[in-house]
């Protein structure tokens, strides 16, 4: 395409594609759907265009003592919390945070998720963004993620039955003002730890990531204000899996999860009425627009052995399954959970980071050495 | 030519894979259209949840 079309014509086409998505959402599902599609597009553009990610910064913190990306994550979460806490306190009838219980399975599967995201080099949002930006490895992982998060819904009631605490929020434990203070204090403490553990030349957040953190926080807050709920990713992917399973003849509606009232409605209705599906679609499309906007795209990942491709697909399935049972991924549990005061967000982060460390040890053993040294190094942002 | 470049030549480029990812979304919407209740445009939620007076009804991954 780039060999035929001048870049100005291609970019005009990309703008048109973005407009088609927004106007199409408006025409089929109403103005809120259009706004959420815009938010998703914005997230995709920022994540891909400014290379803000989750899995990659966790990896380089461990392997290269590069704390810049992780510090930018804490910054974005803190900025979001600064506005989200007062909003949630002032409008409790209209807005809800990403609050979930801490449980045995939640902790175990957050660990597994962390490990798997280092195998596929992307978390929930990262897999969508990387797939949209043309990363073949991420696209394969995305198919697995969709299947895995759907399988996770089928077993979620059993896993949560193993034991969970009540839902604890920092607002509930300390009050609204103090809850925000504890959140910011915790983020500052983690930032200090990361800063002190980083190599001296890799501890100052670059301007690109400052900008990305501010934009991500703004878009996450827009998501909260427009949808009434925090930014999430995994639910939409599980719903997509359910739709495909239903189309294949499976009686999805008979399962415990999908027969419960709220989820049954989502299964019956179009994905264009589902908040996370809309932002997920926008995320993927936004990453595509950012990738095609460049004069020339980044190189594709290197070819892997058939076994390694199979492992990437399997890791995607496990990642989707574990994200569902862990009640969220880096976005729904960590970013949105912590920024809206959920205790489970903090526990999720500790468990997933430990799992990420384990995944980094496991990865070279799973992937063929040649693939690891060549293909993954050019495998995209590793968001 | 390096081994890395030779290896990358075996796979479709990013524009093609990205277009395929968008095609997958299109397939999802087609399947969804066949499986779902038609959207009632007159029953669309208010533009923005904040100030709408309505409780949030969307689903999220933190919901068990």
XYZ file of C-alpha atoms in Angstrom:
447
model
C 0.000 0.000 0.000
C 2.789 2.394 0.932
C 4.466 1.743 -2.414
C 1.353 2.855 -4.293
C -0.185 5.612 -2.207
C 1.631 8.828 -1.285
C 1.865 9.248 2.460
C -0.573 12.189 2.494
C -3.249 10.091 0.809
C -2.596 7.211 3.183
C -2.909 9.504 6.201
C -6.138 10.964 4.836
C -7.423 7.420 4.564
C -6.427 6.730 8.160
C -8.305 9.799 9.395
C -11.297 8.614 7.403
C -11.054 5.159 8.980
C -11.041 6.695 12.454
C -14.075 8.798 11.589
C -15.911 5.788 10.191
C -15.390 3.956 13.478
C -16.667 6.857 15.572
C -19.584 7.766 13.315
C -20.448 4.100 12.847
C -20.567 3.622 16.626
C -22.759 6.689 16.939
C -25.136 5.534 14.223
C -25.523 2.003 15.553
C -25.240 2.372 19.331
C -25.630 6.037 20.189
C -23.505 8.963 21.320
C -21.967 7.289 24.367
C -20.662 4.458 22.210
C -19.090 7.023 19.879
C -17.376 8.776 22.774
C -16.043 5.486 24.144
C -14.762 4.554 20.693
C -12.959 7.906 20.640
C -11.444 7.196 24.049
C -10.305 3.780 22.845
C -8.784 5.274 19.702
C -6.983 7.826 21.844
C -5.620 5.115 24.116
C -4.405 3.112 21.135
C -2.744 6.153 19.575
C -0.999 7.078 22.824
C 0.071 3.558 23.768
C 1.473 2.799 20.320
C 2.504 6.293 19.240
C 4.302 7.183 22.490
C 5.277 3.589 23.294
C 3.773 3.530 26.747
C 3.437 -0.022 27.953
C 3.157 -2.320 30.934
C 4.923 -5.640 30.296
C 7.986 -4.093 28.647
C 8.828 -1.716 31.512
C 8.383 -4.536 34.037
C 10.825 -6.619 31.988
C 13.509 -3.969 31.594
C 13.268 -3.060 35.266
C 14.368 -6.599 36.056
C 16.776 -7.223 33.190
C 18.326 -3.772 32.652
C 17.531 -1.887 35.849
C 15.620 0.562 33.650
C 12.887 2.033 35.829
C 11.661 4.802 33.530
C 8.625 3.011 32.119
C 7.558 1.686 35.507
C 7.875 5.145 37.052
C 5.698 6.490 34.227
C 3.080 3.859 35.089
C 3.042 4.968 38.728
C 2.789 8.579 37.581
C -0.205 7.829 35.348
C -1.937 5.881 38.121
C -1.291 8.650 40.644
C -2.630 11.341 38.313
C -5.736 9.254 37.679
C -6.242 8.660 41.401
C -5.984 12.377 42.156
C -9.161 12.999 40.182
C -10.891 9.627 40.420
C -11.059 9.501 44.225
C -12.940 12.809 44.568
C -15.182 11.931 41.628
C -16.111 8.561 43.116
C -16.758 10.168 46.505
C -18.935 12.924 45.048
C -20.927 10.829 42.575
C -21.244 7.370 44.165
C -24.596 6.743 42.475
C -23.288 7.311 38.962
C -19.646 6.225 39.032
C -18.029 3.037 40.271
C -14.392 2.083 40.732
C -12.608 -1.133 39.744
C -13.143 -2.756 43.119
C -12.773 -6.495 43.624
C -12.097 -8.920 46.466
C -8.684 -10.330 47.282
C -8.826 -14.101 47.004
C -6.689 -17.215 46.852
C -7.262 -17.842 43.146
C -6.992 -14.135 42.378
C -3.470 -14.002 43.819
C -2.344 -17.278 42.234
C -3.594 -16.342 38.783
C -2.193 -12.820 38.977
C 1.177 -14.543 39.424
C 0.497 -16.796 36.421
C -0.639 -13.807 34.355
C 2.568 -11.959 35.165
C 4.627 -14.932 34.017
C 2.688 -15.411 30.789
C 2.804 -11.765 29.802
C 6.575 -12.030 29.659
C 6.251 -15.033 27.351
C 4.046 -13.192 24.847
C 5.632 -9.793 25.541
C 2.389 -8.019 26.245
C -0.401 -7.700 28.770
C -4.107 -7.344 27.952
C -3.899 -3.865 26.480
C -0.443 -4.569 25.079
C -1.667 -7.607 23.168
C -4.436 -5.534 21.581
C -2.116 -2.635 20.806
C 0.632 -4.827 19.408
C -1.842 -6.810 17.298
C -3.245 -3.569 15.893
C 0.260 -2.378 15.126
C 0.847 -5.470 13.033
C 2.882 -7.604 15.425
C 2.163 -11.170 14.318
C 3.208 -12.652 17.640
C 0.692 -10.441 19.449
C -2.078 -11.308 17.000
C -1.542 -15.018 17.669
C -1.498 -14.307 21.408
C -4.688 -12.240 21.068
C -6.604 -15.206 19.652
C -5.391 -17.246 22.613
C -6.252 -14.456 25.043
C -9.823 -14.242 23.768
C -10.288 -18.003 24.091
C -8.602 -18.111 27.489
C -10.588 -15.273 29.008
C -13.789 -16.949 27.802
C -12.723 -20.292 29.333
C -11.959 -18.363 32.508
C -15.548 -17.159 32.740
C -16.759 -20.771 32.672
C -14.682 -21.646 35.744
C -14.635 -18.316 37.566
C -17.405 -19.149 40.085
C -15.493 -22.291 41.119
C -12.209 -20.448 41.541
C -13.715 -17.594 43.519
C -15.390 -20.195 45.720
C -11.960 -21.295 46.957
C -11.903 -18.330 49.262
C -12.079 -14.563 49.041
C -12.068 -11.670 51.434
C -14.798 -9.046 51.233
C -14.131 -6.162 48.861
C -11.797 -3.748 50.632
C -11.127 -0.256 49.361
C -8.722 2.290 50.777
C -11.617 4.760 50.944
C -13.569 2.280 53.004
C -10.636 1.542 55.304
C -9.309 5.064 55.808
C -11.910 7.496 54.463
C -11.897 9.303 51.128
C -9.170 11.863 51.755
C -6.890 9.540 53.692
C -7.540 6.741 51.206
C -6.233 8.941 48.418
C -3.306 9.907 50.623
C -2.439 6.255 51.288
C -2.661 5.513 47.561
C -0.344 8.381 46.640
C 1.992 7.501 49.509
C 2.121 3.894 48.304
C 2.862 4.968 44.730
C 5.531 7.371 45.969
C 7.069 4.593 48.043
C 7.147 2.236 45.064
C 8.578 5.006 42.897
C 11.345 5.602 45.419
C 12.128 1.905 45.490
C 12.227 1.687 41.682
C 14.253 4.890 41.419
C 16.826 3.649 43.895
C 17.095 0.239 42.207
C 17.442 1.689 38.691
C 20.709 2.379 36.950
C 21.583 6.093 37.326
C 21.088 6.812 33.622
C 17.764 4.954 33.544
C 15.766 6.549 36.318
C 14.565 9.854 34.852
C 11.237 9.667 33.038
C 11.735 10.967 29.480
C 9.454 13.676 28.121
C 7.692 11.177 25.853
C 6.575 9.100 28.838
C 5.592 12.169 30.877
C 3.281 13.151 28.034
C 2.004 9.594 27.677
C 1.310 9.292 31.418
C -0.701 12.530 31.433
C -2.675 11.515 28.332
C -3.339 7.999 29.627
C -4.578 9.425 32.929
C -6.828 11.898 31.096
C -8.268 9.189 28.854
C -8.790 6.806 31.789
C -10.683 9.555 33.610
C -12.761 10.252 30.514
C -13.591 6.541 30.443
C -14.762 6.785 34.063
C -16.856 9.889 33.452
C -18.419 8.665 30.200
C -19.012 5.017 31.059
C -19.478 5.372 34.791
C -16.826 2.723 35.347
C -13.057 2.411 35.148
C -11.011 1.432 32.113
C -10.893 -2.320 31.588
C -9.856 -4.772 28.899
C -10.385 -8.407 29.854
C -14.168 -8.476 30.149
C -14.594 -7.446 26.536
C -12.218 -10.134 25.296
C -14.054 -12.818 27.272
C -17.327 -11.555 25.831
C -15.899 -11.806 22.303
C -14.941 -15.409 23.032
C -18.453 -16.076 24.296
C -19.935 -14.636 21.112
C -17.786 -16.875 18.925
C -18.550 -19.918 21.113
C -22.258 -19.171 20.872
C -22.002 -18.826 17.110
C -20.275 -22.218 17.031
C -23.285 -23.774 18.725
C -22.249 -23.812 22.380
C -24.995 -23.085 24.895
C -23.001 -20.337 26.580
C -26.060 -18.828 28.244
C -26.502 -21.988 30.309
C -23.184 -21.504 32.130
C -23.201 -20.163 35.676
C -21.317 -17.000 34.764
C -23.212 -16.074 31.617
C -26.610 -16.880 33.114
C -26.186 -14.348 35.929
C -28.212 -11.222 35.300
C -25.596 -8.640 34.331
C -23.528 -10.969 32.179
C -26.587 -12.475 30.491
C -27.578 -9.020 29.293
C -24.112 -8.459 27.854
C -24.245 -11.817 26.082
C -27.616 -11.049 24.535
C -26.784 -7.524 23.465
C -24.349 -6.279 20.862
C -20.697 -5.807 21.749
C -21.221 -2.228 20.582
C -23.211 -1.684 23.783
C -20.403 -3.105 25.930
C -18.030 -0.536 27.404
C -14.829 -2.573 27.342
C -15.525 -3.981 23.878
C -15.837 -0.466 22.495
C -12.601 0.748 24.030
C -10.859 -2.493 23.053
C -11.857 -2.052 19.428
C -10.728 1.562 19.579
C -7.450 0.515 21.212
C -6.621 -1.938 18.450
C -7.695 0.437 15.689
C -5.825 3.359 17.262
C -2.635 1.303 17.331
C -3.179 0.442 13.664
C -3.593 4.125 12.814
C -0.411 5.016 14.714
C 1.537 2.258 12.961
C 0.332 3.233 9.468
C 0.836 6.951 10.164
C 4.591 6.423 10.248
C 6.407 6.822 6.924
C 7.545 3.221 7.193
C 6.422 0.552 9.648
C 8.712 -1.101 12.155
C 10.097 -4.505 11.141
C 7.999 -7.575 11.730
C 8.973 -10.017 14.459
C 11.297 -12.764 13.307
C 9.899 -16.145 12.404
C 9.655 -18.633 15.241
C 9.660 -22.382 15.140
C 6.249 -24.056 14.918
C 6.653 -25.149 18.520
C 7.338 -21.595 19.628
C 4.279 -20.261 17.778
C 2.241 -22.931 19.515
C 3.681 -21.871 22.847
C 2.771 -18.246 22.148
C -0.821 -19.291 21.426
C -0.909 -21.431 24.574
C 0.598 -18.619 26.646
C -2.128 -16.333 25.272
C -4.799 -18.812 26.378
C -3.276 -19.097 29.852
C -2.873 -15.334 30.062
C -6.513 -14.744 29.163
C -7.695 -17.438 31.575
C -5.552 -16.117 34.409
C -6.550 -12.496 33.784
C -10.191 -13.486 34.058
C -9.735 -15.477 37.288
C -7.396 -12.806 38.741
C -10.219 -10.277 38.222
C -8.303 -8.149 35.780
C -5.056 -7.489 33.957
C -2.592 -4.611 34.171
C -5.373 -2.256 33.166
C -8.502 -3.454 34.985
C -6.825 -4.693 38.167
C -3.571 -2.755 38.475
C -4.125 0.608 36.766
C -7.839 1.015 37.429
C -7.876 -0.924 40.700
C -5.107 1.076 42.347
C -6.263 4.404 40.921
C -9.765 3.911 42.322
C -8.725 2.571 45.721
C -9.183 -1.181 45.419
C -6.945 -3.191 47.751
C -6.970 -6.018 45.243
C -5.144 -3.790 42.753
C -2.142 -3.574 45.077
C -2.165 -7.303 45.824
C -2.523 -8.021 42.096
C 0.535 -5.877 41.346
C 2.754 -7.661 43.873
C 1.672 -11.119 42.688
C 1.911 -10.259 38.986
C 5.314 -8.622 39.339
C 6.614 -11.721 41.093
C 5.118 -13.808 38.289
C 6.687 -11.527 35.722
C 10.079 -12.162 37.298
C 9.468 -15.907 37.109
C 8.310 -15.575 33.498
C 11.544 -13.866 32.548
C 13.470 -16.856 33.890
C 11.132 -19.285 32.125
C 11.020 -17.617 28.736
C 14.449 -18.539 27.387
C 13.772 -22.157 28.268
C 10.479 -22.195 26.388
C 11.476 -20.323 23.275
C 14.144 -21.509 20.928
C 17.337 -19.611 21.498
C 17.453 -18.160 17.989
C 13.924 -16.858 18.272
C 14.617 -15.229 21.592
C 17.731 -13.465 20.461
C 16.297 -12.147 17.208
C 12.521 -12.197 16.971
C 11.506 -10.930 20.371
C 13.972 -8.093 20.299
C 12.035 -6.546 17.452
C 8.710 -7.716 18.719
C 7.196 -4.324 19.337
C 6.865 -2.253 22.419
C 6.110 -5.076 24.767
C 3.354 -3.047 26.312
C 21.602 -9.841 4.368
C 21.524 -10.671 8.064
C 19.815 -13.757 9.428
C 17.360 -11.487 11.189
C 16.258 -9.813 7.961
C 15.974 -13.156 6.195
C 13.838 -14.432 9.033
C 11.523 -11.399 8.941
C 11.042 -11.760 5.199
C 9.267 -15.038 5.777
C 6.433 -13.352 7.637
C 3.831 -10.853 6.407
C 4.691 -7.225 7.165
C 3.091 -5.146 9.861
C 0.616 -3.353 7.555
C -0.799 -6.676 6.387
C -0.979 -8.177 9.876
C -2.569 -4.976 11.231
C -5.139 -5.065 8.443
C -5.824 -8.698 9.295
C -6.383 -7.672 12.943
C -8.941 -5.085 11.771
C -10.509 -7.767 9.598
C -10.861 -9.925 12.667
C -12.757 -7.105 14.395
C -15.021 -6.887 11.356
C -15.645 -10.647 11.597
C -16.462 -10.211 15.294
C -19.019 -7.521 14.474
C -20.611 -9.716 11.813
C -20.863 -12.678 14.189
C -22.101 -10.386 16.945
C -24.761 -8.953 14.668
C -26.057 -12.440 13.962
C -25.993 -13.519 17.621
C -27.270 -10.428 19.403
C -30.531 -8.637 19.952
C -30.732 -5.701 17.531
C -29.672 -2.422 19.101
C -32.572 -0.130 19.876
C -31.293 3.364 19.025
C -34.080 4.920 21.070
C -32.849 3.113 24.174
C -29.284 4.408 24.051
C -27.775 5.507 27.374
C -27.224 9.208 28.096
C -24.157 10.758 26.497
C -22.147 10.713 29.711
C -22.707 8.693 32.895
C -21.632 11.555 35.153
C -24.680 13.684 35.795
C -27.054 11.197 34.201
C -28.648 10.155 37.474
C -28.297 6.533 36.400
C -26.298 3.828 38.115
C -23.517 2.335 35.967
C -24.722 -0.821 34.266
C -21.660 -1.832 32.268
C -19.630 -4.956 32.923
C -16.014 -4.983 34.096
C -13.335 -7.602 34.621
C -13.317 -6.933 38.363
C -16.850 -8.311 38.622
C -16.832 -11.981 39.638
